[in-house]
Amino acid sequence: MAANGRSLAGIVGFALLVVLILAGCATTKSGAAGDEDLRIEALKKQLAPSYQMRRYTIPPEYLPPPGKCRIWFPGRPPEDQPPPGECAVLERHVPPNTWLLQGVTE
């Protein structure tokens, strides 16, 4: 009987260990959402200053005309940028690390 008691205790102990490990791996929905909010805020803080500095480096003559858009590659000379085009077409083909500039109508 002592052997049965030890094996039962071993099974219960193992099951408890598995439950604790799995519980440690679980995250709550509010915690995950909070982490995502923190990551978004950190990204905004990181990008905001560089965006403020870079947005004025586009010469006005290279901005797209009203009603058109232009994909802009930061760091590439203005004369080497792709030409303006239809916004509906270009917005589906914006490569990573580029900007989609939209011509404003005044």
Tab-separated table of N, CA and C in Angstrom:
chain	number	residue	atom	x	y	z
A	1	MET	N	0.812	-1.190	0.000
A	1	MET	CA	0.000	0.000	0.000
A	1	MET	C	0.853	1.250	0.000
A	2	ALA	N	2.000	1.161	0.625
A	2	ALA	CA	2.897	2.313	0.666
A	2	ALA	C	3.372	2.650	-0.735
A	3	ALA	N	3.557	1.640	-1.541
A	3	ALA	CA	4.005	1.891	-2.910
A	3	ALA	C	2.927	2.628	-3.695
A	4	ASN	N	1.650	2.216	-3.498
A	4	ASN	CA	0.560	2.902	-4.183
A	4	ASN	C	0.434	4.350	-3.726
A	5	GLY	N	0.670	4.603	-2.450
A	5	GLY	CA	0.596	5.958	-1.915
A	5	GLY	C	1.666	6.851	-2.513
A	6	ARG	N	2.861	6.306	-2.715
A	6	ARG	CA	3.953	7.093	-3.301
A	6	ARG	C	3.690	7.380	-4.774
A	7	SER	N	3.198	6.391	-5.496
A	7	SER	CA	2.962	6.627	-6.919
A	7	SER	C	1.819	7.615	-7.125
A	8	LEU	N	0.802	7.551	-6.262
A	8	LEU	CA	-0.295	8.508	-6.354
A	8	LEU	C	0.210	9.913	-6.027
A	9	ALA	N	1.039	10.019	-5.016
A	9	ALA	CA	1.617	11.319	-4.656
A	9	ALA	C	2.505	11.840	-5.791
A	10	GLY	N	3.208	10.948	-6.442
A	10	GLY	CA	4.065	11.337	-7.568
A	10	GLY	C	3.240	11.851	-8.743
A	11	ILE	N	2.130	11.174	-9.022
A	11	ILE	CA	1.254	11.595	-10.115
A	11	ILE	C	0.628	12.952	-9.803
A	12	VAL	N	0.152	13.100	-8.573
A	12	VAL	CA	-0.459	14.373	-8.165
A	12	VAL	C	0.581	15.490	-8.206
A	13	GLY	N	1.776	15.195	-7.719
A	13	GLY	CA	2.845	16.195	-7.746
A	13	GLY	C	3.208	16.593	-9.171
A	14	PHE	N	3.293	15.606	-10.058
A	14	PHE	CA	3.609	15.885	-11.456
A	14	PHE	C	2.500	16.710	-12.108
A	15	ALA	N	1.251	16.346	-11.838
A	15	ALA	CA	0.119	17.095	-12.401
A	15	ALA	C	0.126	18.530	-11.895
A	16	LEU	N	0.419	18.714	-10.617
A	16	LEU	CA	0.493	20.056	-10.043
A	16	LEU	C	1.616	20.860	-10.699
A	17	LEU	N	2.738	20.233	-10.932
A	17	LEU	CA	3.859	20.889	-11.592
A	17	LEU	C	3.480	21.334	-13.007
A	18	VAL	N	2.815	20.481	-13.739
A	18	VAL	CA	2.373	20.817	-15.100
A	18	VAL	C	1.394	21.990	-15.063
A	19	VAL	N	0.464	21.979	-14.139
A	19	VAL	CA	-0.518	23.060	-14.023
A	19	VAL	C	0.193	24.378	-13.716
A	20	LEU	N	1.146	24.351	-12.808
A	20	LEU	CA	1.878	25.571	-12.459
A	20	LEU	C	2.697	26.100	-13.625
A	21	ILE	N	3.321	25.223	-14.361
A	21	ILE	CA	4.100	25.648	-15.531
A	21	ILE	C	3.187	26.278	-16.573
A	22	LEU	N	2.072	25.633	-16.854
A	22	LEU	CA	1.139	26.174	-17.841
A	22	LEU	C	0.530	27.490	-17.372
A	23	ALA	N	0.257	27.628	-16.099
A	23	ALA	CA	-0.299	28.873	-15.572
A	23	ALA	C	0.711	30.000	-15.698
A	24	GLY	N	1.985	29.684	-15.553
A	24	GLY	CA	3.022	30.700	-15.692
A	24	GLY	C	3.173	31.177	-17.127
A	25	CYS	N	2.821	30.346	-18.079
A	25	CYS	CA	2.924	30.707	-19.491
A	25	CYS	C	1.733	31.528	-19.966
A	26	ALA	N	0.634	31.470	-19.258
A	26	ALA	CA	-0.577	32.164	-19.690
A	26	ALA	C	-0.463	33.651	-19.400
A	27	THR	N	-1.096	34.466	-20.257
A	27	THR	CA	-1.173	35.906	-20.021
A	27	THR	C	-2.639	36.299	-20.006
A	28	THR	N	-2.920	37.338	-19.280
A	28	THR	CA	-4.292	37.828	-19.274
A	28	THR	C	-4.476	38.783	-20.433
A	29	LYS	N	-5.699	38.914	-20.851
A	29	LYS	CA	-5.980	39.784	-21.983
A	29	LYS	C	-5.656	41.227	-21.659
A	30	SER	N	-5.997	41.691	-20.467
A	30	SER	CA	-5.722	43.082	-20.102
A	30	SER	C	-4.221	43.327	-20.024
A	31	GLY	N	-3.445	42.339	-19.552
A	31	GLY	CA	-1.995	42.502	-19.501
A	31	GLY	C	-1.397	42.596	-20.892
A	32	ALA	N	-1.872	41.744	-21.796
A	32	ALA	CA	-1.352	41.778	-23.157
A	32	ALA	C	-1.707	43.095	-23.827
A	33	ALA	N	-2.914	43.561	-23.617
A	33	ALA	CA	-3.323	44.836	-24.213
A	33	ALA	C	-2.513	45.972	-23.616
A	34	GLY	N	-2.250	45.913	-22.319
A	34	GLY	CA	-1.442	46.938	-21.680
A	34	GLY	C	-0.026	46.956	-22.234
A	35	ASP	N	0.546	45.763	-22.439
A	35	ASP	CA	1.884	45.678	-23.017
A	35	ASP	C	1.896	46.265	-24.424
A	36	GLU	N	0.858	45.979	-25.196
A	36	GLU	CA	0.777	46.506	-26.562
A	36	GLU	C	0.684	48.030	-26.535
A	37	ASP	N	-0.100	48.568	-25.610
A	37	ASP	CA	-0.209	50.026	-25.483
A	37	ASP	C	1.136	50.638	-25.139
A	38	LEU	N	1.878	49.997	-24.241
A	38	LEU	CA	3.195	50.510	-23.872
A	38	LEU	C	4.150	50.486	-25.055
A	39	ARG	N	4.091	49.410	-25.853
A	39	ARG	CA	4.955	49.336	-27.035
A	39	ARG	C	4.603	50.412	-28.045
A	40	ILE	N	3.318	50.669	-28.235
A	40	ILE	CA	2.891	51.704	-29.185
A	40	ILE	C	3.350	53.078	-28.721
A	41	GLU	N	3.194	53.366	-27.429
A	41	GLU	CA	3.629	54.657	-26.898
A	41	GLU	C	5.141	54.829	-27.042
A	42	ALA	N	5.893	53.773	-26.774
A	42	ALA	CA	7.354	53.842	-26.916
A	42	ALA	C	7.743	54.088	-28.366
A	43	LEU	N	7.046	53.435	-29.279
A	43	LEU	CA	7.324	53.633	-30.697
A	43	LEU	C	6.998	55.059	-31.121
A	44	LYS	N	5.888	55.592	-30.645
A	44	LYS	CA	5.530	56.971	-30.974
A	44	LYS	C	6.597	57.943	-30.480
A	45	LYS	N	7.061	57.727	-29.250
A	45	LYS	CA	8.093	58.605	-28.701
A	45	LYS	C	9.387	58.496	-29.494
A	46	GLN	N	9.686	57.298	-29.961
A	46	GLN	CA	10.913	57.077	-30.713
A	46	GLN	C	10.831	57.694	-32.103
A	47	LEU	N	9.683	57.611	-32.749
A	47	LEU	CA	9.545	58.082	-34.115
A	47	LEU	C	9.202	59.561	-34.217
A	48	ALA	N	8.534	60.107	-33.236
A	48	ALA	CA	8.051	61.480	-33.331
A	48	ALA	C	9.162	62.490	-33.619
A	49	PRO	N	10.272	62.494	-32.896
A	49	PRO	CA	11.289	63.501	-33.185
A	49	PRO	C	11.883	63.358	-34.583
A	50	SER	N	12.151	62.119	-35.036
A	50	SER	CA	12.745	61.949	-36.356
A	50	SER	C	11.751	62.350	-37.445
A	51	TYR	N	10.458	62.063	-37.223
A	51	TYR	CA	9.462	62.460	-38.207
A	51	TYR	C	9.402	63.979	-38.304
A	52	GLN	N	9.449	64.651	-37.168
A	52	GLN	CA	9.388	66.108	-37.171
A	52	GLN	C	10.578	66.692	-37.924
A	53	MET	N	11.730	66.094	-37.780
A	53	MET	CA	12.901	66.615	-38.473
A	53	MET	C	12.849	66.262	-39.958
A	54	ARG	N	12.425	65.070	-40.288
A	54	ARG	CA	12.482	64.619	-41.674
A	54	ARG	C	11.381	65.193	-42.551
A	55	ARG	N	10.255	65.520	-41.983
A	55	ARG	CA	9.149	65.917	-42.841
A	55	ARG	C	9.416	67.220	-43.572
A	56	TYR	N	10.382	67.985	-43.090
A	56	TYR	CA	10.701	69.242	-43.758
A	56	TYR	C	11.853	69.119	-44.740
A	57	THR	N	12.373	67.920	-44.916
A	57	THR	CA	13.484	67.739	-45.848
A	57	THR	C	13.007	67.476	-47.275
A	58	ILE	N	11.719	67.372	-47.477
A	58	ILE	CA	11.196	67.144	-48.827
A	58	ILE	C	11.012	68.506	-49.491
A	59	PRO	N	11.771	68.767	-50.547
A	59	PRO	CA	11.617	70.050	-51.227
A	59	PRO	C	10.200	70.193	-51.780
A	60	PRO	N	9.625	71.379	-51.667
A	60	PRO	CA	8.231	71.587	-52.106
A	60	PRO	C	7.976	71.175	-53.554
A	61	GLU	N	8.961	71.350	-54.405
A	61	GLU	CA	8.756	70.990	-55.820
A	61	GLU	C	8.643	69.488	-56.043
A	62	TYR	N	8.985	68.683	-55.025
A	62	TYR	CA	8.873	67.230	-55.133
A	62	TYR	C	7.634	66.677	-54.450
A	63	LEU	N	6.848	67.518	-53.833
A	63	LEU	CA	5.583	67.068	-53.253
A	63	LEU	C	4.619	66.734	-54.383
A	64	PRO	N	3.770	65.736	-54.183
A	64	PRO	CA	2.836	65.376	-55.268
A	64	PRO	C	1.798	66.474	-55.479
A	65	PRO	N	1.309	66.596	-56.699
A	65	PRO	CA	0.269	67.596	-56.961
A	65	PRO	C	-1.034	67.229	-56.252
A	66	PRO	N	-1.936	68.172	-56.097
A	66	PRO	CA	-3.224	67.884	-55.448
A	66	PRO	C	-3.928	66.691	-56.092
A	67	GLY	N	-4.435	65.805	-55.250
A	67	GLY	CA	-5.161	64.639	-55.733
A	67	GLY	C	-4.274	63.464	-56.112
A	68	LYS	N	-2.960	63.617	-56.056
A	68	LYS	CA	-2.020	62.535	-56.395
A	68	LYS	C	-1.222	62.160	-55.153
A	69	CYS	N	-0.510	61.052	-55.232
A	69	CYS	CA	0.350	60.584	-54.145
A	69	CYS	C	1.726	60.264	-54.706
A	70	ARG	N	2.671	60.123	-53.791
A	70	ARG	CA	4.030	59.763	-54.189
A	70	ARG	C	4.640	58.920	-53.085
A	71	ILE	N	5.258	57.812	-53.454
A	71	ILE	CA	6.012	57.011	-52.499
A	71	ILE	C	7.364	57.682	-52.339
A	72	TRP	N	7.760	57.908	-51.072
A	72	TRP	CA	9.006	58.612	-50.792
A	72	TRP	C	9.937	57.699	-50.001
A	73	PHE	N	11.165	57.545	-50.495
A	73	PHE	CA	12.183	56.742	-49.843
A	73	PHE	C	13.096	57.671	-49.047
A	74	PRO	N	12.967	57.695	-47.712
A	74	PRO	CA	13.844	58.560	-46.909
A	74	PRO	C	15.310	58.206	-47.149
A	75	GLY	N	16.131	59.221	-47.259
A	75	GLY	CA	17.556	59.014	-47.487
A	75	GLY	C	17.933	58.964	-48.956
A	76	ARG	N	16.969	58.832	-49.824
A	76	ARG	CA	17.237	58.813	-51.259
A	76	ARG	C	17.134	60.250	-51.776
A	77	PRO	N	18.021	60.679	-52.683
A	77	PRO	CA	17.932	62.044	-53.216
A	77	PRO	C	16.581	62.294	-53.887
A	78	PRO	N	16.081	63.525	-53.799
A	78	PRO	CA	14.762	63.834	-54.375
A	78	PRO	C	14.635	63.473	-55.853
A	79	GLU	N	15.690	63.667	-56.615
A	79	GLU	CA	15.612	63.369	-58.051
A	79	GLU	C	15.564	61.875	-58.344
A	80	ASP	N	15.867	61.040	-57.358
A	80	ASP	CA	15.814	59.585	-57.536
A	80	ASP	C	14.537	58.964	-56.979
A	81	GLN	N	13.568	59.780	-56.586
A	81	GLN	CA	12.301	59.275	-56.047
A	81	GLN	C	11.375	58.886	-57.205
A	82	PRO	N	10.489	57.923	-56.986
A	82	PRO	CA	9.527	57.543	-58.022
A	82	PRO	C	8.560	58.698	-58.311
A	83	PRO	N	7.985	58.716	-59.490
A	83	PRO	CA	7.072	59.810	-59.854
A	83	PRO	C	5.742	59.702	-59.100
A	84	PRO	N	5.007	60.810	-59.022
A	84	PRO	CA	3.667	60.774	-58.415
A	84	PRO	C	2.735	59.885	-59.233
A	85	GLY	N	1.685	59.417	-58.584
A	85	GLY	CA	0.702	58.585	-59.264
A	85	GLY	C	-0.627	58.627	-58.545
A	86	GLU	N	-1.526	57.741	-58.958
A	86	GLU	CA	-2.851	57.656	-58.361
A	86	GLU	C	-2.744	57.079	-56.947
A	87	CYS	N	-3.349	57.755	-55.990
A	87	CYS	CA	-3.282	57.318	-54.587
A	87	CYS	C	-3.854	55.910	-54.398
A	88	ALA	N	-4.959	55.608	-55.059
A	88	ALA	CA	-5.605	54.304	-54.897
A	88	ALA	C	-4.677	53.168	-55.331
A	89	VAL	N	-3.815	53.418	-56.288
A	89	VAL	CA	-2.881	52.396	-56.757
A	89	VAL	C	-1.652	52.342	-55.847
A	90	LEU	N	-1.079	53.505	-55.560
A	90	LEU	CA	0.166	53.538	-54.786
A	90	LEU	C	-0.011	53.065	-53.354
A	91	GLU	N	-1.159	53.344	-52.742
A	91	GLU	CA	-1.327	52.970	-51.333
A	91	GLU	C	-1.333	51.463	-51.127
A	92	ARG	N	-1.539	50.697	-52.184
A	92	ARG	CA	-1.491	49.233	-52.081
A	92	ARG	C	-0.089	48.682	-52.309
A	93	HIS	N	0.861	49.562	-52.665
A	93	HIS	CA	2.209	49.099	-53.012
A	93	HIS	C	3.294	49.887	-52.286
A	94	VAL	N	3.027	50.300	-51.061
A	94	VAL	CA	4.012	51.068	-50.304
A	94	VAL	C	4.995	50.094	-49.655
A	95	PRO	N	6.286	50.156	-50.054
A	95	PRO	CA	7.271	49.255	-49.453
A	95	PRO	C	7.546	49.624	-47.989
A	96	PRO	N	8.114	48.704	-47.230
A	96	PRO	CA	8.475	49.025	-45.845
A	96	PRO	C	9.484	50.173	-45.806
A	97	ASN	N	9.440	50.932	-44.744
A	97	ASN	CA	10.369	52.040	-44.500
A	97	ASN	C	10.274	53.148	-45.537
A	98	THR	N	9.104	53.319	-46.113
A	98	THR	CA	8.871	54.437	-47.024
A	98	THR	C	7.657	55.207	-46.540
A	99	TRP	N	7.446	56.369	-47.127
A	99	TRP	CA	6.306	57.194	-46.792
A	99	TRP	C	5.422	57.315	-48.029
A	100	LEU	N	4.140	57.449	-47.795
A	100	LEU	CA	3.213	57.753	-48.875
A	100	LEU	C	2.785	59.203	-48.682
A	101	LEU	N	3.234	60.043	-49.583
A	101	LEU	CA	2.900	61.469	-49.527
A	101	LEU	C	1.627	61.703	-50.321
A	102	GLN	N	0.747	62.481	-49.802
A	102	GLN	CA	-0.508	62.792	-50.499
A	102	GLN	C	-0.550	64.283	-50.770
A	103	GLY	N	-0.797	64.615	-52.023
A	103	GLY	CA	-0.937	66.030	-52.396
A	103	GLY	C	-2.211	66.603	-51.810
A	104	VAL	N	-2.101	67.761	-51.204
A	104	VAL	CA	-3.257	68.373	-50.571
A	104	VAL	C	-3.925	69.344	-51.525
A	105	THR	N	-5.230	69.388	-51.453
A	105	THR	CA	-5.983	70.352	-52.230
A	105	THR	C	-6.270	71.539	-51.318
A	106	GLU	N	-6.012	72.712	-51.820
A	106	GLU	CA	-6.207	73.896	-50.982
A	106	GLU	C	-7.468	74.615	-51.343
